[in-house]
XYZ file of C-alpha atoms in Angstrom:
288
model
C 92.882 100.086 118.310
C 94.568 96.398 119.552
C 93.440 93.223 119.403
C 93.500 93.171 115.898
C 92.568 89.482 114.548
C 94.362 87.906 111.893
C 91.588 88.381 109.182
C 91.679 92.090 110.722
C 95.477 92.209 109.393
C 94.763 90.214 105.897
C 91.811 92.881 105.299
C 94.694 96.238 106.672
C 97.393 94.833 104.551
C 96.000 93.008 101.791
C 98.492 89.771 102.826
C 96.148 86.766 102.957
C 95.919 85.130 106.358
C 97.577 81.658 105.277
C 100.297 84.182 104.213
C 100.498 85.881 107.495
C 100.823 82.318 109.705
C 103.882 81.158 107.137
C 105.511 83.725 107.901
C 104.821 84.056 111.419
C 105.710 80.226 111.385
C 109.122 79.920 109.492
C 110.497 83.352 109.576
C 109.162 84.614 113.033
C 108.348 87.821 111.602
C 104.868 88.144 114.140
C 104.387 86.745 117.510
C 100.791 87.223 118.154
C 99.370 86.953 121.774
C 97.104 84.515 121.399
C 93.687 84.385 123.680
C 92.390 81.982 126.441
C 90.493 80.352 123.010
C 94.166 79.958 121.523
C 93.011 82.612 118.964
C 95.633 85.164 117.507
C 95.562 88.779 118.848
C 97.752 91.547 117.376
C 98.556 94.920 118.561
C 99.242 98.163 116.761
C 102.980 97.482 116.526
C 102.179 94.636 114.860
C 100.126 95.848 112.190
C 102.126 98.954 111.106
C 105.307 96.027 111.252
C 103.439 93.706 108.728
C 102.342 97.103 106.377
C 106.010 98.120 106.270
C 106.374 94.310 105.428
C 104.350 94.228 102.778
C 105.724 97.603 101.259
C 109.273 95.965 101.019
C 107.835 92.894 100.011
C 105.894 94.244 97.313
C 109.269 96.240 95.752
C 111.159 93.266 95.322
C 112.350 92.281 98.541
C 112.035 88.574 99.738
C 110.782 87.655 102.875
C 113.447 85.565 104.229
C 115.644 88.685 103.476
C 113.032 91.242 105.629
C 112.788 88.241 108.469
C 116.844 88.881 108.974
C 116.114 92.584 109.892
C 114.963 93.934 113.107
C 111.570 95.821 113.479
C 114.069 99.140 113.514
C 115.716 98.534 110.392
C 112.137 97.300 108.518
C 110.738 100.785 109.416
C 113.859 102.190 108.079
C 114.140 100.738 104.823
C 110.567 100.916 104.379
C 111.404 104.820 104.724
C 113.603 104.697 101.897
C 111.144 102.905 99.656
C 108.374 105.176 100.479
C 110.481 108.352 99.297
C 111.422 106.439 95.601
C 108.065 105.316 95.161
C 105.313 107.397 96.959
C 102.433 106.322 94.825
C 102.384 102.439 95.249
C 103.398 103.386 99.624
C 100.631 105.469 99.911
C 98.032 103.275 101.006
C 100.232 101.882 103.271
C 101.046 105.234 104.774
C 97.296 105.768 104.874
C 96.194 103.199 106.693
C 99.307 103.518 109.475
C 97.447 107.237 109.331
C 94.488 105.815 110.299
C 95.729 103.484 113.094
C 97.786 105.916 115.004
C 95.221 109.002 113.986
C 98.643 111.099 112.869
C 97.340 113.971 110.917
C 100.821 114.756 110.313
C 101.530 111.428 107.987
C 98.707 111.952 106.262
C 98.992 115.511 105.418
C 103.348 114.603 104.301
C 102.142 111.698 102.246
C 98.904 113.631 100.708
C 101.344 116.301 100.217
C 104.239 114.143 98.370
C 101.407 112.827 96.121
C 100.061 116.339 94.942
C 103.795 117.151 93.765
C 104.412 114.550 91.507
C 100.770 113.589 90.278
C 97.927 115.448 89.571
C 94.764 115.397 91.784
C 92.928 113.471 89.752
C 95.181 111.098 89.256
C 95.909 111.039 93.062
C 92.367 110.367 93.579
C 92.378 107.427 91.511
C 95.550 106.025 92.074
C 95.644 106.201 95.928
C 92.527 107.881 97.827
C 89.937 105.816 96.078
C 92.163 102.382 96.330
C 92.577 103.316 100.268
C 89.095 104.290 100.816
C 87.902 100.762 99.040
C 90.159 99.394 101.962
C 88.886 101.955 104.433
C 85.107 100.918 103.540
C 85.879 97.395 103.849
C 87.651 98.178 107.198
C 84.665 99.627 108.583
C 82.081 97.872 107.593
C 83.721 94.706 109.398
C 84.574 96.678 112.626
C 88.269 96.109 112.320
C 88.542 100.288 112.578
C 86.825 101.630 114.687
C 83.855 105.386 113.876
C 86.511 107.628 115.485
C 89.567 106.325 113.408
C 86.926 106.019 110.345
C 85.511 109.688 110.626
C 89.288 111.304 111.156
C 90.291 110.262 108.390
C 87.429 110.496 106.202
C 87.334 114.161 107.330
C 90.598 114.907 106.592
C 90.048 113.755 103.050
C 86.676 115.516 102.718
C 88.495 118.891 103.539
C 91.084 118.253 100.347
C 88.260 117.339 97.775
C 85.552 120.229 99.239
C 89.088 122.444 98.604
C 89.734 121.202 94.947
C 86.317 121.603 94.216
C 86.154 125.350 95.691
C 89.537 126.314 93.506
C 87.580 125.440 90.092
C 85.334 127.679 88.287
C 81.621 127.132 88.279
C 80.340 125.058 85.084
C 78.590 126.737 82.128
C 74.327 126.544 83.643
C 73.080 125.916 79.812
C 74.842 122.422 80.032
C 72.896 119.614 80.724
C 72.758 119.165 84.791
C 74.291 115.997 86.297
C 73.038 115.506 90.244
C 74.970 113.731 92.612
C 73.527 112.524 95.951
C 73.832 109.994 98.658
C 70.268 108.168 99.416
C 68.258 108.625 102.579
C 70.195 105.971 104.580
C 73.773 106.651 103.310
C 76.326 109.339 105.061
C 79.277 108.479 103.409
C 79.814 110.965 100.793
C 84.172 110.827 100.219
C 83.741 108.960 96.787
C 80.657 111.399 95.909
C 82.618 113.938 96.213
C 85.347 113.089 93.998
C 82.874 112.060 91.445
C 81.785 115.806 91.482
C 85.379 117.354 91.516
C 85.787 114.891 88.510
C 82.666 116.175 86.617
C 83.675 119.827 87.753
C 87.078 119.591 86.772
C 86.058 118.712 83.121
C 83.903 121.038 82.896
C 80.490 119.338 83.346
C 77.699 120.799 84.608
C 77.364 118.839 88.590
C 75.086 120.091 91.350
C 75.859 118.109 94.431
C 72.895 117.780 96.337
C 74.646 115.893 99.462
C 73.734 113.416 102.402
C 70.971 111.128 103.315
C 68.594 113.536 100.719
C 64.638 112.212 100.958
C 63.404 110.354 97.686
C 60.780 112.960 97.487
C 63.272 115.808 97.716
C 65.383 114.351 94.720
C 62.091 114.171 92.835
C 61.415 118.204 93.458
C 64.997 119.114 92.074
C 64.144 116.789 89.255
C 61.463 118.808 88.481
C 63.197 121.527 89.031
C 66.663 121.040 87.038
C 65.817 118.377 84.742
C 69.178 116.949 84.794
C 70.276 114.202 82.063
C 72.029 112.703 84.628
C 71.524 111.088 88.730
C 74.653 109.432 90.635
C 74.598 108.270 93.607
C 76.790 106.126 96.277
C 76.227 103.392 98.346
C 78.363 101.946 101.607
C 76.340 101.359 104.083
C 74.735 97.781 104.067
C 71.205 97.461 102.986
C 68.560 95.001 101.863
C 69.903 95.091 98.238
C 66.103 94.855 97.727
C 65.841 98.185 99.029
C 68.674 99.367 96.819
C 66.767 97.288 93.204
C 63.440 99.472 94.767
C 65.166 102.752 94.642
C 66.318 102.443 90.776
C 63.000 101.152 90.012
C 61.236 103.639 91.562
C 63.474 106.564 89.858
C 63.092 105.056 86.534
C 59.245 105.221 87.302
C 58.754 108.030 88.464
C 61.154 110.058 85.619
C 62.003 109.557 82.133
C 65.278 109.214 80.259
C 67.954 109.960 83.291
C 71.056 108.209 82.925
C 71.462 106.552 86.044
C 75.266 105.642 87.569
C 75.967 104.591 90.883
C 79.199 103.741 93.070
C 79.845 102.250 96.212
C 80.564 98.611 98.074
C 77.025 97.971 97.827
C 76.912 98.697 94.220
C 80.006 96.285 93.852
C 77.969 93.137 95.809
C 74.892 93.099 93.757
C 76.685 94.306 90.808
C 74.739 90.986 88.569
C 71.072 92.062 90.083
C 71.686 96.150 88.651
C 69.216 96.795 86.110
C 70.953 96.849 82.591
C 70.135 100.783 82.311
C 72.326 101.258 85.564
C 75.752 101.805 85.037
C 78.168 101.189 87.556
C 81.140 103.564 88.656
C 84.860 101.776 89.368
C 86.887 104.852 88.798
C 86.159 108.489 88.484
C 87.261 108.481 85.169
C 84.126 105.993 84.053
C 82.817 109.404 84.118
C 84.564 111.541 81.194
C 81.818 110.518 78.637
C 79.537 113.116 80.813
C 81.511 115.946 78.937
C-alpha cells in the first residue's frame, strides 16, 4: 500500500505526527510527496524507514545521530538492534510484515521469539501489542483486508497449532465458552484467550465466529458453563453491544461475563459493573 498519510505513519509507528514533521523539518529524515492539496503522501519506503527509526530511537539512539546515516546504514543498524533485543523489535518487524506481505519476516521474527520466550509470554508481549496496532490499522483503512487477513491468518495458524499440541481439559471442570457475536469475524485475540485457558488447564470450549444469540443460548443450556467471553473489533452501535450483555444476563443466571476487544476498550465507562473487561490474557488465570 502507498500513499500513506501522516496520521497513517503516527498510527504504523506509534511516533506522533508533530514528531514526524520535526523531524522531517530539521533533520530531513522524510521527504514526503505532497498532493495537489499540499497534503503529505508517503510511500512504503518511507514507512519501513521511519519504523527502523523508531526502533533505534527507542534503544537509545538520538535522532540527530540516525539523521547523519543514510537509509542503508538505518536498515543496517536497525538489524543489529533487532538481533540483541527481539522482543521490544518485534512489532516493528510485524508491521514491515504486514506492509510488504513477507511471510518470511514474519515466520524469522515469530520464530526468534518462541526461542527465547515462552508462547504465552510471546502472546502478550508482542502478538497482542501488534494486533492492538493491527486493529487500529484496520479499522481506519490505513491497511488495507488483503494485508489485514495475511497476516491475521498467519497468526491464526500458530495459536490453532499451540492449542492442538495441549491436552484436552478435565470435562468435570466448570465450562468456560468463548465466542465472537453475530457481527464480529475477528477471532485472533479469542483464540489466545482459549490457548490461555487451555494451557492452564481450564476447562474452554470455543464455540467460534459470528455464532447466533439463540445458538449461544442452546449450548447454555446445554453446558452450563460458569463462564461466557467474548471479543469485539468491529464497530458497532455500543448500544447494540450494552443490549447484548443485558440480554445474556436476562436470559441466564450467574455467568461470569468477560469480554475483550477495541470496542470493549471505547465504552469501557458504559460496561455494566458485572462485566469484566480483558487487557491481557493473563486477566484470565483466576479461571483456574
Amino acid at each position: 500500500m502507498a500513499g500513506y498519510k501522516i496520521k497513517d505513519l503516527e498510527i504504523l509507528t506509534g511516533i506522533k505526527a508533530h514528531t514526524i514533521r520535526m523531524w522531517e523539518k530539521r533533520y530531513g529524515i522524510l521527504a514526503p510527496q505532497r498532493t495537489v492539496t499540499q497534503i503529505r503522501t508517503y510511500s512504503d519506503d518511507d514507512l519501513i524507514l521511519l519504523l527502523n527509526v523508531s526502533l533505534l530511537n527507542k534503544n537509545g539512539y538520538k535522532i540527530s545521530r540516525i539523521a547523519q546515516m543514510n537509509s542503508s546504514l538505518i536498515i543496517q543498524t536497525s538489524k543489529q538492534v533487532q538481533s540483541q533485543d527481539i522482543v521490544n523489535s518485534s512489532i516493528e518487524q510485524f508491521i514491515v510484515a504486514v506492509v510488504k506481505l513477507d511471510e518470511h519476516l514474519f515466520q524469522k521474527t515469530f520464530q526468534e521469539l518462541i526461542q527465547k520466550s515462552p508462547l504465552t509470554e510471546v502472546f502478550s508481549d508482542s502478538i497482542i501489542p501488534f494486533l492492538r496496532r493491527i486493529g487500529v490499522m484496520w479499522l481506519v483503512g490505513t491497511i488495507n483486508p488483503a494485508q489485514e487477513h495475511f497476516i491475521s491468518n498467519l497468526i491464526r495458524q500458530k495459536i490453532i497449532a499451540a492449542i492442538d499440541s495441549l491436552p484436552i481439559p478435565d470435562q468435570k471442570k466448570p465450562v468456560v465458552l468463548l465466542h465472537l457475536p453475530e457481527h464480529e469475524w475477528h477471532e485472533i485475540s479469542l483464540l489466545i484467550y482459549h490457548y490461555q485457558l487451555r494451557f492452564q488447564g481450564t476447562n474452554s470450549i470455543y464455540l467460534g465466529q459470528a455464532l447466533p444469540y439463540d445458538s449461544l443460548l442452546k449450548t447454555i443450556q446445554v453446558l452450563h458453563p460458569t463462564t461466557i467471553i467474548s471479543s469485539w473489533l468491529t464497530a458497532v452501535d455500543p448500544q447494540e453491544i450494552l443490549d447484548y450483555f443485558h440480554n445474556i444476563q436476562k436470559d441466564t443466571q450467574g455467568i461470569n461475563l468477560y469480554a475483550g476487544g477495541y470496542q470493549i476498550d471505547q465504552i469501557e465507562k458504559l460496561l455494566p459493573k458485572t462485566v469484566k473487561r480483558i487487557e491481557m490474557p493473563s486477566d484470565l488465570e483466576v479461571l483456574l
